[in-house]
CSV table of C-alpha atoms in Angstrom, one decimal:
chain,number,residue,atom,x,y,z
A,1,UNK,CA,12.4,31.3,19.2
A,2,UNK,CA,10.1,28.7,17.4
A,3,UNK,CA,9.8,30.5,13.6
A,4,UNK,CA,6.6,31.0,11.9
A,5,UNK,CA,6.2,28.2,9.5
A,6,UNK,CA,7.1,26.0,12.8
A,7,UNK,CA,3.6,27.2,14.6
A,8,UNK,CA,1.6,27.4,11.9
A,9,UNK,CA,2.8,23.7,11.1
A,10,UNK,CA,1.9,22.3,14.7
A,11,UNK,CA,0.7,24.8,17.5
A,12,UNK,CA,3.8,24.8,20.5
A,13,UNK,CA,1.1,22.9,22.8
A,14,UNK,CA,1.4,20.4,20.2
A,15,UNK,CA,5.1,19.9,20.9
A,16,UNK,CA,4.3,18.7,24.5
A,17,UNK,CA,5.3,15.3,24.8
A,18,UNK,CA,7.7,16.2,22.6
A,19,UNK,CA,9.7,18.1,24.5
A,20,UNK,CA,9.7,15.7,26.8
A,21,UNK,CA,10.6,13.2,25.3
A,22,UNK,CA,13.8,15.4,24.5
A,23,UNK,CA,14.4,16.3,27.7
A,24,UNK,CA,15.9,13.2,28.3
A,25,UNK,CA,17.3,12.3,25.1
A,26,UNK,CA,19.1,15.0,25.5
A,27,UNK,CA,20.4,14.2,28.5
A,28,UNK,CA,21.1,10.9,27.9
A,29,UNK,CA,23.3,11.2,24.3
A,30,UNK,CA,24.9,15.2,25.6
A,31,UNK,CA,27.7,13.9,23.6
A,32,UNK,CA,-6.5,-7.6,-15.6
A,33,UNK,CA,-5.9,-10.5,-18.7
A,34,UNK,CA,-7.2,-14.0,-18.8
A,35,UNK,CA,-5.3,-15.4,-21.4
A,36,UNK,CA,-1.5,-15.2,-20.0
A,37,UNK,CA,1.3,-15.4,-22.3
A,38,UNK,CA,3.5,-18.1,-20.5
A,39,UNK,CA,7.3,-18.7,-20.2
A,40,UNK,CA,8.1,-22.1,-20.7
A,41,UNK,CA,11.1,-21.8,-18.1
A,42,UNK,CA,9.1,-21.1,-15.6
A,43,UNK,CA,7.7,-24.5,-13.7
A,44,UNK,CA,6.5,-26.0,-10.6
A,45,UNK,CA,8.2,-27.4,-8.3
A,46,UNK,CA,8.3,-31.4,-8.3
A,47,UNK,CA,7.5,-31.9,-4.5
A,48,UNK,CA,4.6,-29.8,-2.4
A,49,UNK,CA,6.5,-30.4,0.6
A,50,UNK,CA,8.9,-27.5,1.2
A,51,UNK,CA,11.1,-26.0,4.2
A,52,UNK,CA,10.7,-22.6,4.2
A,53,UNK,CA,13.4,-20.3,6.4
A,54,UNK,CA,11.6,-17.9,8.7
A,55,UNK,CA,14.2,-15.6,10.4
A,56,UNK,CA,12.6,-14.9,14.2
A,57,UNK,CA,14.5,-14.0,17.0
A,58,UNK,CA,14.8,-16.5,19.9
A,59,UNK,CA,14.4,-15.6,23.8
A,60,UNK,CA,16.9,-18.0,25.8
A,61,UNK,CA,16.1,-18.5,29.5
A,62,UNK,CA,13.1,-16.7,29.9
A,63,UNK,CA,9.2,-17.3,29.2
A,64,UNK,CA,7.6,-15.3,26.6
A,65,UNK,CA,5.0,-12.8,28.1
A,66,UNK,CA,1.0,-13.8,27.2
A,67,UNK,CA,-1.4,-11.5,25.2
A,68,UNK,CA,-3.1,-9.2,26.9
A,69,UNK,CA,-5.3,-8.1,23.8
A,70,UNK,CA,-5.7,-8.8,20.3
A,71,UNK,CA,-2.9,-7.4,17.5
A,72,UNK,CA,-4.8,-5.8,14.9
A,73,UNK,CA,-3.4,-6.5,11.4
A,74,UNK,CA,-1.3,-3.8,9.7
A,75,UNK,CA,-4.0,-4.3,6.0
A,76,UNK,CA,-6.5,-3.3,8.6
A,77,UNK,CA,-4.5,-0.4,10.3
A,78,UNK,CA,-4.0,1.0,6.7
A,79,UNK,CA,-7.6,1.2,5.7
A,80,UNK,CA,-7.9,4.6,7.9
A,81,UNK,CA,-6.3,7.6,7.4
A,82,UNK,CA,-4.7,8.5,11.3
A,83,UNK,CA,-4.1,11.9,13.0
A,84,UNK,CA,-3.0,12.0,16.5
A,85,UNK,CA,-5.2,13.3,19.5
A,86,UNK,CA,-3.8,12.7,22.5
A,87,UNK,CA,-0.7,11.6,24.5
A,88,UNK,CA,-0.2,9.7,27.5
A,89,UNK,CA,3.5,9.5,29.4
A,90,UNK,CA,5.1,7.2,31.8
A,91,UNK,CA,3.5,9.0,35.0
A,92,UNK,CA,-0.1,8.2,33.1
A,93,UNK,CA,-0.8,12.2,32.6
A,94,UNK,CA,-2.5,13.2,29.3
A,95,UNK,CA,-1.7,15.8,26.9
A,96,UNK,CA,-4.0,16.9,24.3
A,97,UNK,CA,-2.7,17.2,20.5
A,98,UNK,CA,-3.9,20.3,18.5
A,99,UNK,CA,-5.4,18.6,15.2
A,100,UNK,CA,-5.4,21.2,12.9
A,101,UNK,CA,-3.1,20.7,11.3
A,102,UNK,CA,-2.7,17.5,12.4
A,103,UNK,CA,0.1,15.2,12.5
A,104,UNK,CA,-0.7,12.6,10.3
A,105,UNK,CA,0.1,8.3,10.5
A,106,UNK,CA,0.4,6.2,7.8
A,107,UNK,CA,1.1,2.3,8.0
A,108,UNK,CA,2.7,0.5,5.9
A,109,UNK,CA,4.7,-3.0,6.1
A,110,UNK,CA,7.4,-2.7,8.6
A,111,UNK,CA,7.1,1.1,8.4
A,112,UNK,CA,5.7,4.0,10.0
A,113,UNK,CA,5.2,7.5,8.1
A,114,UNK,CA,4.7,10.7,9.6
A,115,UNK,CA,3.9,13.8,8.3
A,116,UNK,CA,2.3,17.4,8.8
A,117,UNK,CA,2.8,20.2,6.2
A,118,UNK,CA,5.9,20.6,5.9
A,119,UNK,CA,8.1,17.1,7.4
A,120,UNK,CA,7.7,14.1,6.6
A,121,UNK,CA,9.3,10.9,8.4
A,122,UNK,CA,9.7,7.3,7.7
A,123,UNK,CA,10.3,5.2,10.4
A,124,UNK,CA,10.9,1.2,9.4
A,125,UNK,CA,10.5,-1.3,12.7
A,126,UNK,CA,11.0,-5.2,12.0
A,127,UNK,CA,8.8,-7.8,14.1
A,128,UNK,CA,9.8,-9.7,17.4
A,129,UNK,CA,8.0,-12.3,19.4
A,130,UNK,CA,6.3,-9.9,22.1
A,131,UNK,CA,2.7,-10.8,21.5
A,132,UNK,CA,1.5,-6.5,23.1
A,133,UNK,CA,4.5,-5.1,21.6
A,134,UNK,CA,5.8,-7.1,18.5
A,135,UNK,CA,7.5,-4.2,16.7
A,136,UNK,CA,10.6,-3.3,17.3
A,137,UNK,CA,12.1,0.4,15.8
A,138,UNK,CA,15.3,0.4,14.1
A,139,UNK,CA,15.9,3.3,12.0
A,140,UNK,CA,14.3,6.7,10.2
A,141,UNK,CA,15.2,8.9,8.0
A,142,UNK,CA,13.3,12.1,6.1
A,143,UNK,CA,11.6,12.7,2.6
A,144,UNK,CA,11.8,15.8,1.4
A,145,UNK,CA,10.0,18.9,2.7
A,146,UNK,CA,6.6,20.2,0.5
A,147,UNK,CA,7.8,24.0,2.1
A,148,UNK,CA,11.0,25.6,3.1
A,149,UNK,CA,11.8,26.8,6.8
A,150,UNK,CA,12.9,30.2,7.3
A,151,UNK,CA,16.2,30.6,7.6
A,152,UNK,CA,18.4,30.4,10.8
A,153,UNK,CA,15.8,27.8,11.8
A,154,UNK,CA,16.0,24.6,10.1
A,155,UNK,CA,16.7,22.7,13.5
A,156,UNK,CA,13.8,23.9,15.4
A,157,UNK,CA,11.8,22.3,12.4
A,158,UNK,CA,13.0,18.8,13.5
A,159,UNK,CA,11.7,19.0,16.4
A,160,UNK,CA,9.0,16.4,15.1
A,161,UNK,CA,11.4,13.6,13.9
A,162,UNK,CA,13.5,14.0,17.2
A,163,UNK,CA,10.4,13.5,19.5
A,164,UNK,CA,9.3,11.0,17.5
A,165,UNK,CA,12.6,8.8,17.8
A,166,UNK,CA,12.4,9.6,21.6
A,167,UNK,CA,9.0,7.8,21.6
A,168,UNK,CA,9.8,4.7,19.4
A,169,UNK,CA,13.4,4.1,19.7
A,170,UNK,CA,14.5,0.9,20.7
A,171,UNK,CA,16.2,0.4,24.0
A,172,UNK,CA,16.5,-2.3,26.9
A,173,UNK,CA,14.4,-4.7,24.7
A,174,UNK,CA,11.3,-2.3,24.5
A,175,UNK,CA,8.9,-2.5,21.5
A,176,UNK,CA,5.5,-0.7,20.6
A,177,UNK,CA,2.4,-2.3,19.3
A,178,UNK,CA,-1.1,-1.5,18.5
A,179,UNK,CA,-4.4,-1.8,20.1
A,180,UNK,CA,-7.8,-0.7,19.2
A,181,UNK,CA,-10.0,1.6,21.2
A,182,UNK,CA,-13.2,1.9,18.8
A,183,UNK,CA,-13.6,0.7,15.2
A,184,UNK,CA,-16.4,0.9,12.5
A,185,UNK,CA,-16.1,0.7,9.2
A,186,UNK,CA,-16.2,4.6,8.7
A,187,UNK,CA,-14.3,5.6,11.8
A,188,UNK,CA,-11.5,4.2,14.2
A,189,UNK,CA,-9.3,5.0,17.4
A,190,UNK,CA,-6.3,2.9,18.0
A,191,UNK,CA,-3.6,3.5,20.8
A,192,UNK,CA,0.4,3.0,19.7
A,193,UNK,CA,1.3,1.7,22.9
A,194,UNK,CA,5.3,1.5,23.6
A,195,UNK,CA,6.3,-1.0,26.4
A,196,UNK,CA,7.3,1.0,29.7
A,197,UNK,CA,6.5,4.2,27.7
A,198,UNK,CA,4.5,6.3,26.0
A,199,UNK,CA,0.7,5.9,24.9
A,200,UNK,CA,-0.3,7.7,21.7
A,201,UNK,CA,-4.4,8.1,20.4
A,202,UNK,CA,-4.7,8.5,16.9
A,203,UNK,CA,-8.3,9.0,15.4
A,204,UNK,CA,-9.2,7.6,12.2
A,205,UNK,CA,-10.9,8.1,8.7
A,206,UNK,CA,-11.6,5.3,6.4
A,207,UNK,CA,-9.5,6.1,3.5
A,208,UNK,CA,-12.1,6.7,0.3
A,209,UNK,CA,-12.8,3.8,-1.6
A,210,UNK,CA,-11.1,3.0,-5.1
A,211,UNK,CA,-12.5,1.3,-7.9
A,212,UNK,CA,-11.7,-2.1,-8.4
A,213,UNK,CA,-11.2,-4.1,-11.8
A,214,UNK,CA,-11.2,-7.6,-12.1
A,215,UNK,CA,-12.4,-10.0,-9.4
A,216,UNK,CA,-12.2,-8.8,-5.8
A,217,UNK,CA,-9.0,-9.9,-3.9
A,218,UNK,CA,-8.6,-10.9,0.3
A,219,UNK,CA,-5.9,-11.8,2.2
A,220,UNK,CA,-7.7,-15.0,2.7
A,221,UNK,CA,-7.7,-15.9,-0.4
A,222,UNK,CA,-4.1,-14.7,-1.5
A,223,UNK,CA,-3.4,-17.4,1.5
A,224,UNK,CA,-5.5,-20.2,0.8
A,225,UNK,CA,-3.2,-21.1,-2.1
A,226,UNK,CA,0.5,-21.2,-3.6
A,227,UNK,CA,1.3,-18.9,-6.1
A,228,UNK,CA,3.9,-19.9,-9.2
A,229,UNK,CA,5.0,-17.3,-11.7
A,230,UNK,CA,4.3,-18.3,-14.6
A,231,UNK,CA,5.1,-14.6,-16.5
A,232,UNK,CA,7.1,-11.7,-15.7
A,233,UNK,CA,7.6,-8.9,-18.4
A,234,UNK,CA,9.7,-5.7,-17.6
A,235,UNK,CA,8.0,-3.0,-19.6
A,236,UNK,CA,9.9,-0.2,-17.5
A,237,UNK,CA,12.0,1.3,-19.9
A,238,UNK,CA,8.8,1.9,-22.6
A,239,UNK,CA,9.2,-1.5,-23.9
A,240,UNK,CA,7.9,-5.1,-23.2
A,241,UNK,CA,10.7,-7.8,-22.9
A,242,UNK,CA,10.9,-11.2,-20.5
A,243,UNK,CA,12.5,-10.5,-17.4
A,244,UNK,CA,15.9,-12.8,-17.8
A,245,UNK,CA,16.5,-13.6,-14.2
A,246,UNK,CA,13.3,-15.4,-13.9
A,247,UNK,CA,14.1,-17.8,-17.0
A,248,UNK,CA,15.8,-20.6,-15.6
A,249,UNK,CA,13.8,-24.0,-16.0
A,250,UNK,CA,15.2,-25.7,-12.5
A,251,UNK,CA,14.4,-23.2,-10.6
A,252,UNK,CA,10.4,-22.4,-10.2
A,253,UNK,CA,9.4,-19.2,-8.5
A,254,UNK,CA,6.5,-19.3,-6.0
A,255,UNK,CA,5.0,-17.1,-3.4
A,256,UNK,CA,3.7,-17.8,0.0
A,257,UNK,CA,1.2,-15.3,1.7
A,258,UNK,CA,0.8,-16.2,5.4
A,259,UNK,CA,-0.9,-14.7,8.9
A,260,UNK,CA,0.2,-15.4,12.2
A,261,UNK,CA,-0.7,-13.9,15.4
A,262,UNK,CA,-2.5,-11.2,12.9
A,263,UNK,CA,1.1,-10.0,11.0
A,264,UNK,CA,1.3,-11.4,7.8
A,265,UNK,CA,4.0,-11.8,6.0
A,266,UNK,CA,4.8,-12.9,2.3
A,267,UNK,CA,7.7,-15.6,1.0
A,268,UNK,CA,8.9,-15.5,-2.0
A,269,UNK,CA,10.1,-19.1,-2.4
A,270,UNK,CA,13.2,-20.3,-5.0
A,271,UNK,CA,14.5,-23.4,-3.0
A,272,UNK,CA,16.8,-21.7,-1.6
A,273,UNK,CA,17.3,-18.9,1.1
A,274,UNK,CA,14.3,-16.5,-0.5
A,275,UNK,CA,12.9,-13.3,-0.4
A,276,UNK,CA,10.3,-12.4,2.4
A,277,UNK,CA,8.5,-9.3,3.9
A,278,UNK,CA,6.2,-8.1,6.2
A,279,UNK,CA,3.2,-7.6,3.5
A,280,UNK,CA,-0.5,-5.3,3.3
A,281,UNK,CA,-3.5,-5.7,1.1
A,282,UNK,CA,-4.8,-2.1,0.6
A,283,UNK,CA,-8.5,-1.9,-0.3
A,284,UNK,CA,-7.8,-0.7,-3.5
A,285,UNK,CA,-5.5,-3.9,-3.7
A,286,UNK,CA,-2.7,-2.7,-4.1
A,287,UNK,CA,-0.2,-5.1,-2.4
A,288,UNK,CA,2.5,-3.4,-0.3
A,289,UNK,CA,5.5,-5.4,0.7
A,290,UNK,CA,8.3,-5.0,3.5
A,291,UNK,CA,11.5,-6.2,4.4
A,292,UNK,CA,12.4,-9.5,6.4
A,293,UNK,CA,16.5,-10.8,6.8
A,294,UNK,CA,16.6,-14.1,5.5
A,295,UNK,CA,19.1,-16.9,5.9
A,296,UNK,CA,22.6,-16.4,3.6
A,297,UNK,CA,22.8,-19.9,2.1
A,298,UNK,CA,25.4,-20.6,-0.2
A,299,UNK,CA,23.0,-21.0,-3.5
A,300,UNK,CA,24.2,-21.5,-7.5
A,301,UNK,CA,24.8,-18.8,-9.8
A,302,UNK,CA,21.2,-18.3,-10.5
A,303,UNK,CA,19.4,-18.6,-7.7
A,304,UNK,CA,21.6,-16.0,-6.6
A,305,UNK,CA,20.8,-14.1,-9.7
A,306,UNK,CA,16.5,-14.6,-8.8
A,307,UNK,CA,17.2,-13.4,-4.8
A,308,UNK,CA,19.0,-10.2,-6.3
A,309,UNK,CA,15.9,-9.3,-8.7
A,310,UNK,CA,13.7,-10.6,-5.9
A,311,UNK,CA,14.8,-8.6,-3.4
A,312,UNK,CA,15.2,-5.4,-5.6
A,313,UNK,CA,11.9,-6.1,-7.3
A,314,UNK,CA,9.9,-6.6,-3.8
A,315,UNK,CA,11.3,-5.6,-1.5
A,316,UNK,CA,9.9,-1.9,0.2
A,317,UNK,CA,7.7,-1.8,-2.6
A,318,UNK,CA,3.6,-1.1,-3.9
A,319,UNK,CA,2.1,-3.6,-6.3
A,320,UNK,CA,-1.3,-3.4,-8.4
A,321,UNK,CA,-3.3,-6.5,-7.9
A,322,UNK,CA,-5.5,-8.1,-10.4
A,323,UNK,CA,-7.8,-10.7,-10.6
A,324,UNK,CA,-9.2,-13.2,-13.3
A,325,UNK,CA,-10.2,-16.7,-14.0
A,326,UNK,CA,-8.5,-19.0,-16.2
A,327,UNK,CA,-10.0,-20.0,-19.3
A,328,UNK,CA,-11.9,-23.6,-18.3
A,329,UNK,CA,-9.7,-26.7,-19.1
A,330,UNK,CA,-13.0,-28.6,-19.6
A,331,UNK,CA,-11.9,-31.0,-16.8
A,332,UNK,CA,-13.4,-31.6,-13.2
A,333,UNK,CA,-11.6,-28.7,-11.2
A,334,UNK,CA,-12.2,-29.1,-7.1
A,335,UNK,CA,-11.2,-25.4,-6.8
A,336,UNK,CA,-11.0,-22.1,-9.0
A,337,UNK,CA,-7.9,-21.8,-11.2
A,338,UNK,CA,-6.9,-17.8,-11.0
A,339,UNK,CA,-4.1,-15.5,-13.0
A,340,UNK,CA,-3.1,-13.1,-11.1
A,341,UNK,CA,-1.7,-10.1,-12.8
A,342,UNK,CA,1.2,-7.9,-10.3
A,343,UNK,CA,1.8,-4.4,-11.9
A,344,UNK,CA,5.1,-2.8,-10.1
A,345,UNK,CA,5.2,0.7,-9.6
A,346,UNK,CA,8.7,0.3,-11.8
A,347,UNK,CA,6.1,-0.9,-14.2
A,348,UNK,CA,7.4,-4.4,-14.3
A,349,UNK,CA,4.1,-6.9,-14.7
A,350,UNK,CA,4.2,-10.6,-13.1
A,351,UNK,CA,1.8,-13.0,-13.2
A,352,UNK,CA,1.0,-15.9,-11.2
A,353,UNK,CA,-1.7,-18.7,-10.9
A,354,UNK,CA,-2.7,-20.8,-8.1
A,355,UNK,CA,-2.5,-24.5,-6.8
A,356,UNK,CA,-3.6,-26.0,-3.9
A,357,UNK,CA,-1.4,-24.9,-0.7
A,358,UNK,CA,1.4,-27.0,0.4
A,359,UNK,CA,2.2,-29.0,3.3
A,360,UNK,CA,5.3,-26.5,4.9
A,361,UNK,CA,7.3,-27.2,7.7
A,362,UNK,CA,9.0,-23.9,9.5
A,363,UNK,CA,12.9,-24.0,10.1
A,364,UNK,CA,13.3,-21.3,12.7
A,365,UNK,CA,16.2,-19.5,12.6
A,366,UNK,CA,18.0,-16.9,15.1
């Protein structure tokens, strides 16, 4: 019998397409400064032509299916605040979802968080080439509960998670996407739509807007240019000292902020394999950053050294974003020269300025 905690956390008509959903996956497995202190060992790179290694996975001997709608962008998705309304299975029948409480959706780069009052469930999905279903689920785990389950009934309270890897896991080549159903600026309804499966409604709140220091800051605009570090101080320990990894004068740092097909994705470039992720702008701007495979290059001892601080610096992580101008250089500038200032939530700070965006070439990679 379903415990207490369990129906006041999500009414049993709630748990609908849940069960199922477990029905047969049961079945089936019964067994802001302007005046930037610089590091000297930092540069540019000599040449503004650059390969950069894009892992995507390639489809041999069939054609890729055409969109049938347009993808909306994950910074977009995570403007609103989503609960879940409604279901809709395989045989097309509907199944209203209780809302209070709701279950809540969260979006973030390459992952999807769940939560009601007492669960909460991160589930992380990478992209594929599937223009109405380019995300692909490939594994969740649990945070830790805000309440504690009765005892004797700790399994009934997963029910949740176990529905929900019913829904989204990956099988036969199946994905889930996103499309929109309504959208205003204080209000939204977007369907999760999983190929040959289910359909689930979330409605929307626009998350309450956050103060912003410094100049204001677009994915546009974090695209229209390259970005070089030119600082990076680790203050996480209560003091301020260079990060050492990032001080080695042949090999410049830059990052690449890119949209395709309305999934953006960031690269963090050191000339040789790199750093990449699936990346958001929040409206707050807080940058938040995913996780992408890249290519396993033999590389020298420190570029080796960057990639491991790269990747444990951005990877899965949130960012503060700040925005300034340079001081003027008195010269004839043909566009605005920026610092901008990257607080880590380890409270590591990075900054980087602008130059005009190179000429890149793709190497696709499977």
């Amino acid at each position: 019998m379903m415990n207490s905690l369990v129906i006041k956390t999500l009414t049993i008509s709630s748990y609908i397409w849940l069960t199922l959903s477990l029905t047969s996956s049961f079945a089936a497995n019964a067994s802001p400064p302007s005046a930037v202190p610089q590091l000297s060992s930092i540069n540019e790179p000599s040449s503004i032509t650059e390969i950069l290694p894009v892992r995507i996975p390639l489809i041999v001997g069939s054609q890729l299916p055409e969109s049938t709608y347009t993808q909306p962008s994950l910074t977009a998705l995570n403007r609103y605040q989503w609960r879940l309304t409604q279901v809709t299975d395989e045989q097309s029948q509907t199944t209203a979802i209780p809302t209070d409480p709701p279950l809540v959706m969260d979006i973030q780069p390459n992952k999807l968080l769940f939560y009601n009052i007492c669960n909460r469930y991160r589930f992380y999905f990478s992209d594929r080439l599937f223009s109405d279903f380019p995300y692909q689920m490939h594994h969740s785990d649990s945070l830790s509960m805000s309440c504690t389950p009765n005892a004797g009934n700790s399994d009934e309270t997963d029910l949740v998670s176990i529905g929900l890897k019913s829904t989204l896991q990956y099988t036969d080549g199946r994905g889930f996407g996103f499309k929109w159903l309504t959208q205003t600026a204080d209000s939204a309804t977007v369907a999760l739509k999983v190929d040959q499966g289910k359909t689930l409604i979330w409605q929307g709140d626009s998350k309450p807007d956050a103060p912003i220091i410094g100049l204001p800051i677009t994915t546009k605009l974090l695209e229209s240019y390259q970005w070089h570090l030119v600082s990076a101080i680790d203050n996480s320990n209560k003091t301020s000292k260079p990060i050492a990894d990032f001080y080695y004068p042949e090999v410049p740092i830059s990052a690449h902020f890119s949209t395709n097909d309305q999934r953006s994705r960031v690269y963090f470039d050191d000339t040789c394999n790199g750093v990449s992720g699936g990346y958001l702008l929040t409206a707050d701007q807080k940058l938040m950053i995913g996780q992408h495979p890249s290519t396993d290059m033999g590389c020298s001892i420190e570029r080796n050294r960057i990639e491991s601080k790269l990747e444990k610096l951005m990877h899965n992580s949130t960012s503060q974003l700040h925005l300034s101008l340079q001081p003027s250089n008195q010269k004839t500038e043909d566009f605005p020269r920026y610092n901008l200032l990257q607080t880590m939530e380890t409270g590591e700070t990075l900054v980087w300025q602008n130059t005009k965006k190179p000429k890149r070439s793709f190497e696709f990679i499977d």
